Short mmCIF file of C-alpha atoms in Angstrom, two decimals:
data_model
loop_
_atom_site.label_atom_id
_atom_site.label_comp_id
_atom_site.label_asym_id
_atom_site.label_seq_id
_atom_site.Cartn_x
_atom_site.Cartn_y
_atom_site.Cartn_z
CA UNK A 1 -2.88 -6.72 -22.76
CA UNK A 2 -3.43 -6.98 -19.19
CA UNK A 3 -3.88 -10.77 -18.54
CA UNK A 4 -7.49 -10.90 -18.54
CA UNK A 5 -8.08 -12.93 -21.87
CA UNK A 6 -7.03 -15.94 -20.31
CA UNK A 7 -9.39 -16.64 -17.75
CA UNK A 8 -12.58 -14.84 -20.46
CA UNK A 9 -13.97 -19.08 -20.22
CA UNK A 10 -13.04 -20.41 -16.38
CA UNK A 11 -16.11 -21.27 -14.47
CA UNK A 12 -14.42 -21.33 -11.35
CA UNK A 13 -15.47 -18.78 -8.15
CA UNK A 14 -14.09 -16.06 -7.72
CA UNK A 15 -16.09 -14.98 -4.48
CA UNK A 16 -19.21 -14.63 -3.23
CA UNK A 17 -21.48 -11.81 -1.79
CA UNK A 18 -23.99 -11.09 0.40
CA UNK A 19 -26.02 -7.79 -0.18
CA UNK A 20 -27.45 -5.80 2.58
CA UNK A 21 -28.80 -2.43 2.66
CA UNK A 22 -28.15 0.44 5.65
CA UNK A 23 -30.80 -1.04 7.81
CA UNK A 24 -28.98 -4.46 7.63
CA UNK A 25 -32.02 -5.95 5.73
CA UNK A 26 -31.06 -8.57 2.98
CA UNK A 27 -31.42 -7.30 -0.85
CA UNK A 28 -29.93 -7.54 -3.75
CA UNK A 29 -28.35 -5.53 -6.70
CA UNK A 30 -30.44 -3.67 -8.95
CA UNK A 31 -28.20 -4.00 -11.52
CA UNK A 32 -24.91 -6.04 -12.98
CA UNK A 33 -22.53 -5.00 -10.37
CA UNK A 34 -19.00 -3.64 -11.69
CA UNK A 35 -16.41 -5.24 -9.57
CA UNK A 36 -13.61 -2.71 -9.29
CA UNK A 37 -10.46 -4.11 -8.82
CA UNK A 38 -7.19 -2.76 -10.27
CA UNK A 39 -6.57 0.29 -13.11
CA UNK A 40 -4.41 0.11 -15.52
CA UNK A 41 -2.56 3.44 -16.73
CA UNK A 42 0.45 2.74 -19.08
CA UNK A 43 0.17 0.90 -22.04
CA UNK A 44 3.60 -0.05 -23.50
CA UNK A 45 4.62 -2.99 -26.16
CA UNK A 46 1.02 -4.19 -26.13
CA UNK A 47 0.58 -4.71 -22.48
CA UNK A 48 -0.98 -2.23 -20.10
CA UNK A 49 0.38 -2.03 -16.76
CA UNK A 50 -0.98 -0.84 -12.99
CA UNK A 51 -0.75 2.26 -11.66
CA UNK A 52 1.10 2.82 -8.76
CA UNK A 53 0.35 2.03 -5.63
CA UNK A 54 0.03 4.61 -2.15
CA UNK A 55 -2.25 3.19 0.70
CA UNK A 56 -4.68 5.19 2.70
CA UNK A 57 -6.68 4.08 5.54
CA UNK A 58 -10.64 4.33 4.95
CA UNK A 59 -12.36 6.33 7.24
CA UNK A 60 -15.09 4.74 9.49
CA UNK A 61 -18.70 5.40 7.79
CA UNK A 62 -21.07 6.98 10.85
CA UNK A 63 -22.90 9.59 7.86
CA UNK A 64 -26.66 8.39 7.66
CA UNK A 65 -27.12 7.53 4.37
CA UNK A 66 -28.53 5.24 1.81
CA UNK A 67 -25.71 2.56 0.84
CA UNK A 68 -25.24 -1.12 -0.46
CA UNK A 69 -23.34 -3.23 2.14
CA UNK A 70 -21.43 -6.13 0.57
CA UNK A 71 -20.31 -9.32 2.47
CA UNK A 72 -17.66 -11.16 0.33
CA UNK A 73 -16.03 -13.97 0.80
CA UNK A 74 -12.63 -14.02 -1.81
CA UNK A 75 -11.27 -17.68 -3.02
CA UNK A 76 -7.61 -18.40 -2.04
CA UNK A 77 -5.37 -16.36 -4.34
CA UNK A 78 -1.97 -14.81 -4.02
CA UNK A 79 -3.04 -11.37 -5.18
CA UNK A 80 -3.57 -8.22 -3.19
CA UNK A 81 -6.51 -6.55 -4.96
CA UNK A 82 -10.22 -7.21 -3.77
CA UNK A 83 -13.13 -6.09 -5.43
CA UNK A 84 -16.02 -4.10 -4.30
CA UNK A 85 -18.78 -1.57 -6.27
CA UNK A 86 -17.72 1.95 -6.29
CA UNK A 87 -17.70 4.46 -4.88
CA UNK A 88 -16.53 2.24 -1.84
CA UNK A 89 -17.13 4.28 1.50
CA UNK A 90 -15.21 1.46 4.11
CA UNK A 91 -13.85 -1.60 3.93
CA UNK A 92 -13.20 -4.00 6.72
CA UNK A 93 -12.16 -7.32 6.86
CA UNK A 94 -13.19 -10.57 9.17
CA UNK A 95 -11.35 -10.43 13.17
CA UNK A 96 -7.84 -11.76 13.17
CA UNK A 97 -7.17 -10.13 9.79
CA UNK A 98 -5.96 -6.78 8.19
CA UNK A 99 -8.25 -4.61 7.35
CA UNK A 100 -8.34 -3.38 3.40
CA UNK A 101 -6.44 -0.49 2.46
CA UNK A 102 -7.65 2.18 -0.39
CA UNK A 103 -4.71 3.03 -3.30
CA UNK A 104 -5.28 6.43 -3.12
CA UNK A 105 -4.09 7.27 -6.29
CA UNK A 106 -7.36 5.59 -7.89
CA UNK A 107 -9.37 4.53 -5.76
CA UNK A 108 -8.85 0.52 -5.80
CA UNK A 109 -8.95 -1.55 -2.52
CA UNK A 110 -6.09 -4.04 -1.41
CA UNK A 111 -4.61 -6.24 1.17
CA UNK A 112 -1.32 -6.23 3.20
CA UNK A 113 -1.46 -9.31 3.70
CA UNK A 114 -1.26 -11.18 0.21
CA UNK A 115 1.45 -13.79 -0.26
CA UNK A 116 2.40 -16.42 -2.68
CA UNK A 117 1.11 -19.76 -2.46
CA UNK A 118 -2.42 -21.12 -1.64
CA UNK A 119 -4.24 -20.08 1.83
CA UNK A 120 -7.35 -19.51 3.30
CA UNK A 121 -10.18 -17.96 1.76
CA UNK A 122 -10.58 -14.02 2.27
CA UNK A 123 -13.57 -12.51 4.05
CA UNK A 124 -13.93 -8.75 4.27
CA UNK A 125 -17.45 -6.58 4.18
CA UNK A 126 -17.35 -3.34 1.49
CA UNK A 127 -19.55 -0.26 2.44
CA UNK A 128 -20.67 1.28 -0.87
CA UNK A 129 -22.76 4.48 -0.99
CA UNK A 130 -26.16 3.58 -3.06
CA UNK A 131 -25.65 6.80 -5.50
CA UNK A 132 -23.22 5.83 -7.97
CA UNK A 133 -22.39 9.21 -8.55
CA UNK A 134 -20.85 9.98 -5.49
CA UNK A 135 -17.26 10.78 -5.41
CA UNK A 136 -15.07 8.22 -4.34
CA UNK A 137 -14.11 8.76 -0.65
CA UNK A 138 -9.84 9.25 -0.67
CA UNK A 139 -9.01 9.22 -4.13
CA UNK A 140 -7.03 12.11 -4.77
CA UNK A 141 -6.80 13.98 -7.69
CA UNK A 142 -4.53 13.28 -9.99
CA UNK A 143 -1.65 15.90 -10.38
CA UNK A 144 1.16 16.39 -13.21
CA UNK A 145 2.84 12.97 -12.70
CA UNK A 146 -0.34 10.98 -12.80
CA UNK A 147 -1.98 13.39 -15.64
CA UNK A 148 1.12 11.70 -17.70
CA UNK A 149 0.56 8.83 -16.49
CA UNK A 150 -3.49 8.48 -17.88
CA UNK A 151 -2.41 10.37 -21.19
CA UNK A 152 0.83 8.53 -22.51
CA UNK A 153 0.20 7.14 -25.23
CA UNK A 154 3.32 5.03 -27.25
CA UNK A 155 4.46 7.91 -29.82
CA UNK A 156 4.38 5.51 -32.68
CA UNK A 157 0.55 4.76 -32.38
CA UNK A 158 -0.47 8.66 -31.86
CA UNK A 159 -1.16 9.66 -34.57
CA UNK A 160 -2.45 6.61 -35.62
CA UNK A 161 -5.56 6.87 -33.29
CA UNK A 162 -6.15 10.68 -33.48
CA UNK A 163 -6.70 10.04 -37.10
CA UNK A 164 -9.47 7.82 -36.18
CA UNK A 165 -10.64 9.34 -33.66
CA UNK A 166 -10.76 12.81 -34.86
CA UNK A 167 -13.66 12.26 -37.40
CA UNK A 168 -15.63 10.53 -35.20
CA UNK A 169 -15.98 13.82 -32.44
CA UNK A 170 -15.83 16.26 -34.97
CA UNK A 171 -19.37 17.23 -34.19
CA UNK A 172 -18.81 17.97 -31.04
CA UNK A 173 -19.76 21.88 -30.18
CA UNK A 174 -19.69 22.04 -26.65
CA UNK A 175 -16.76 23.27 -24.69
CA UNK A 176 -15.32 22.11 -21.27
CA UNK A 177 -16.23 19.08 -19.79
CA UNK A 178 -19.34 18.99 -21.24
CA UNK A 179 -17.31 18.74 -24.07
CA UNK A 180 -14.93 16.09 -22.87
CA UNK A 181 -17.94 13.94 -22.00
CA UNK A 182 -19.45 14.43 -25.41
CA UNK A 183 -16.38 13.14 -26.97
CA UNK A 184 -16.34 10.68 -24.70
CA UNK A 185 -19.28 9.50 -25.55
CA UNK A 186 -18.94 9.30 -29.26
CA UNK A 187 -16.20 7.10 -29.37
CA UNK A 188 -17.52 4.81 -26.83
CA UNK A 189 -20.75 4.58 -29.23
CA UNK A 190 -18.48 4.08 -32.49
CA UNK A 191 -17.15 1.17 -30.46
CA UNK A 192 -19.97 -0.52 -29.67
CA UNK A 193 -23.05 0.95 -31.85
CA UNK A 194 -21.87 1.52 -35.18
CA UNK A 195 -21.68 -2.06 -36.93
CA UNK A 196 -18.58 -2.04 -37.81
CA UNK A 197 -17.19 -4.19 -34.37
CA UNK A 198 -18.05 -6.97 -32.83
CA UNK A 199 -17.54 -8.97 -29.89
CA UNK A 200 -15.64 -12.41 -29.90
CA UNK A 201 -13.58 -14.82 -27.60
CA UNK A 202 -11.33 -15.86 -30.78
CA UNK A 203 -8.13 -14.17 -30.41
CA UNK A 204 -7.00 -14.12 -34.41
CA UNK A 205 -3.89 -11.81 -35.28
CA UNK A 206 -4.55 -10.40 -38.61
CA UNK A 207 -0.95 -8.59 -38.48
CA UNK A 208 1.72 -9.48 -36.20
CA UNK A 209 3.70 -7.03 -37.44
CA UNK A 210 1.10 -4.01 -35.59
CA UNK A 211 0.48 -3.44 -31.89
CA UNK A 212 -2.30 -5.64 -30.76
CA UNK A 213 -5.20 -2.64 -30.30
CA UNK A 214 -4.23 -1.16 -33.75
CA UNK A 215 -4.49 -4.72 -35.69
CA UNK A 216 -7.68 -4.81 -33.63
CA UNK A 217 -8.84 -1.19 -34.46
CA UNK A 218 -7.63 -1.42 -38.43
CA UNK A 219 -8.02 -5.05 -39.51
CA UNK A 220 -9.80 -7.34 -37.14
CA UNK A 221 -12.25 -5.75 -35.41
CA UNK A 222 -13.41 -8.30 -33.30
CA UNK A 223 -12.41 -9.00 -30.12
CA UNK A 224 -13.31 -9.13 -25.93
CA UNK A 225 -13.77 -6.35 -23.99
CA UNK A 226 -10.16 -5.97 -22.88
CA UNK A 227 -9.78 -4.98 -26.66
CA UNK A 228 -12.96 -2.75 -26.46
CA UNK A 229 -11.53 -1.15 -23.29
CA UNK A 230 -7.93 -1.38 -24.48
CA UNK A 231 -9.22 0.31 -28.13
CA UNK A 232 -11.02 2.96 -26.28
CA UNK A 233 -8.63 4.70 -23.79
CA UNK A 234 -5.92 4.64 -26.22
CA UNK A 235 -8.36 6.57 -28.76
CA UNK A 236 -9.45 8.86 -25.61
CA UNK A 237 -6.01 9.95 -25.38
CA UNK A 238 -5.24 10.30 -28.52
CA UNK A 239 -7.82 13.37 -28.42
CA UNK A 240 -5.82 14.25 -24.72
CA UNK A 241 -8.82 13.21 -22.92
CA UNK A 242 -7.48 11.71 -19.70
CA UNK A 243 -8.54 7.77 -19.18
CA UNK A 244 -7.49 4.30 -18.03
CA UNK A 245 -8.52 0.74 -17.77
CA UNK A 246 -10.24 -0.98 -15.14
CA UNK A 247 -9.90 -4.65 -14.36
CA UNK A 248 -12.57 -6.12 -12.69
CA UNK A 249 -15.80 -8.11 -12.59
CA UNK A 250 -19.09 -7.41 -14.27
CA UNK A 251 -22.23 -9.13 -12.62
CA UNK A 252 -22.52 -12.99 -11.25
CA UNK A 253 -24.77 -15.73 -10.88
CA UNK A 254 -27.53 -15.18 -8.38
CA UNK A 255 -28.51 -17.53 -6.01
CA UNK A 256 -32.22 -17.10 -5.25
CA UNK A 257 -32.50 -19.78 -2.53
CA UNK A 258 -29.46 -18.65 -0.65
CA UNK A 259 -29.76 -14.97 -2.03
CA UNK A 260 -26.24 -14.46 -2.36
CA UNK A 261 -24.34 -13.94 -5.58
CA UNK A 262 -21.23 -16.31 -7.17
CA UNK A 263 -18.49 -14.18 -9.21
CA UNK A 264 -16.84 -16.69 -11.48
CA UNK A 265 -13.75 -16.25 -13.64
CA UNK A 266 -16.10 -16.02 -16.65
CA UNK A 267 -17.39 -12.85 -14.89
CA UNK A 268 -13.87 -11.02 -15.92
CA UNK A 269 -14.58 -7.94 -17.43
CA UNK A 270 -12.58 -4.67 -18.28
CA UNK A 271 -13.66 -1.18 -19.03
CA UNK A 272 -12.80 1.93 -19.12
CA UNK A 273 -12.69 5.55 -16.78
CA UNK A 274 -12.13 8.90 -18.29
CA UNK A 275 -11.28 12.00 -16.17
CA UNK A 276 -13.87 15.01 -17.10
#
């Protein structure tokens, strides 16, 4: 799907993170932090692929406000994504390196200066605003191209989904986004509260005949979250409700005697973002 299965049982760091608040006084999160990193928008021959990338510079953040200040150190790795808790305000990295760009087609951070190989590790502080409604700063909204782009859907699976889907929003009165949501909403709890899925690291084909999300959807329905997440946008569109996959991080182990948090591997998670 999108190469996150593999590394579901790795114990290795990731990075780790300091948490300070707008007064510079150490905290921590109230919550399991999401660790944004990259979106996936086109799902083709069972593998979901990024969406394309445009840099934009990150303003400077002077606005008095409350926010959650993140110092993370990243593990040597060859990729350009980094990972911070949206919506990210700025981004700035340690003296002597580039500063993070934002992909301002959806809102994901990145580095210039990724290459192959092994190299030092990656230090860079992320300025998040505390109210995780708040629109993300420079993310534009998406026009035609892009609309296409988080609403393909391969022709021969459909039909498939809207038939399952359909039933399960049928319900659903309300109009608008209100509407969308709604929808939304029931599909994400026929996924996860009605009985009839649950969650597993074994990665069994039933059929290797079907596309990986309908054997999971039809016959197996078991799976990790990149099948949950996978299962879910593809039955979002179905309906033409805008959405696509996030690849990121979900929570850590906290440190309480150095009060700093350790992202491992095991910590790779993947859900999903639907445009109301």
């Amino acid at each position: 799907l999108g190469q996150l299965g593999e590394v579901l049982e790795n114990d290795s760091v990731v990075m780790s993170i300091e948490f300070v608040d707008e007064n510079d006084n150490r905290t921590q999160p109230g919550t399991e932090p999401l660790w944004r990193g990259s979106t996936m928008a086109q799902y083709t021959n069972g593998r979901w692929h990024r969406q394309p990338l445009r840099p934009a510079s990150l303003p400077v953040y002077y606005t008095p406000r409350r926010v959650l200040k993140q110092n993370i150190r990243l593990e040597a790795n060859d990729s350009p994504s980094l990972f911070g808790i949206r919506p990210i305000i700025e981004a700035t990295s340690s003296p002597g390196r580039h500063s993070p760009s934002i992909n301002s087609v959806d809102g994901t951070i990145f580095r210039a200066e990724a290459r192959s190989g092994s190299y030092d590790a990656y230090s860079y502080q992320v300025i998040s605003d505390a109210d995780p409604e708040a629109p993300q700063t420079n993310e534009e909204v998406p026009n035609l191209v892009r609309f296409e782009y988080i609403l393909s859907i391969p022709d021969d699976l459909r039909e498939k989904f809207r038939r399952i889907a359909e039933p399960v929003v049928a319900g659903v009165k309300a109009t608008g986004m209100e509407g969308i949501a709604e929808k939304a909403r029931k599909l994400e709890s026929y996924l996860r509260d009605s009985g009839e899925f649950g969650y597993t690291l074994q990665m069994d084909i039933v059929n290797p005949a079907l596309d990986p999300v309908e054997d999971f959807l039809i016959n197996r329905k078991e799976g990790h979250c990149e099948y949950f997440a996978s299962a879910l946008a593809l039955l979002l569109r179905s309906i033409d409700i805008p959405s696509r996959v996030v690849n990121g991080f979900k929570g850590g182990d906290w440190n309480d005697v150095t009060k700093a948090m350790y992202v491992r591997q095991k910590h790779a998670h993947s859900w999903v973002e639907a445009y109301l």
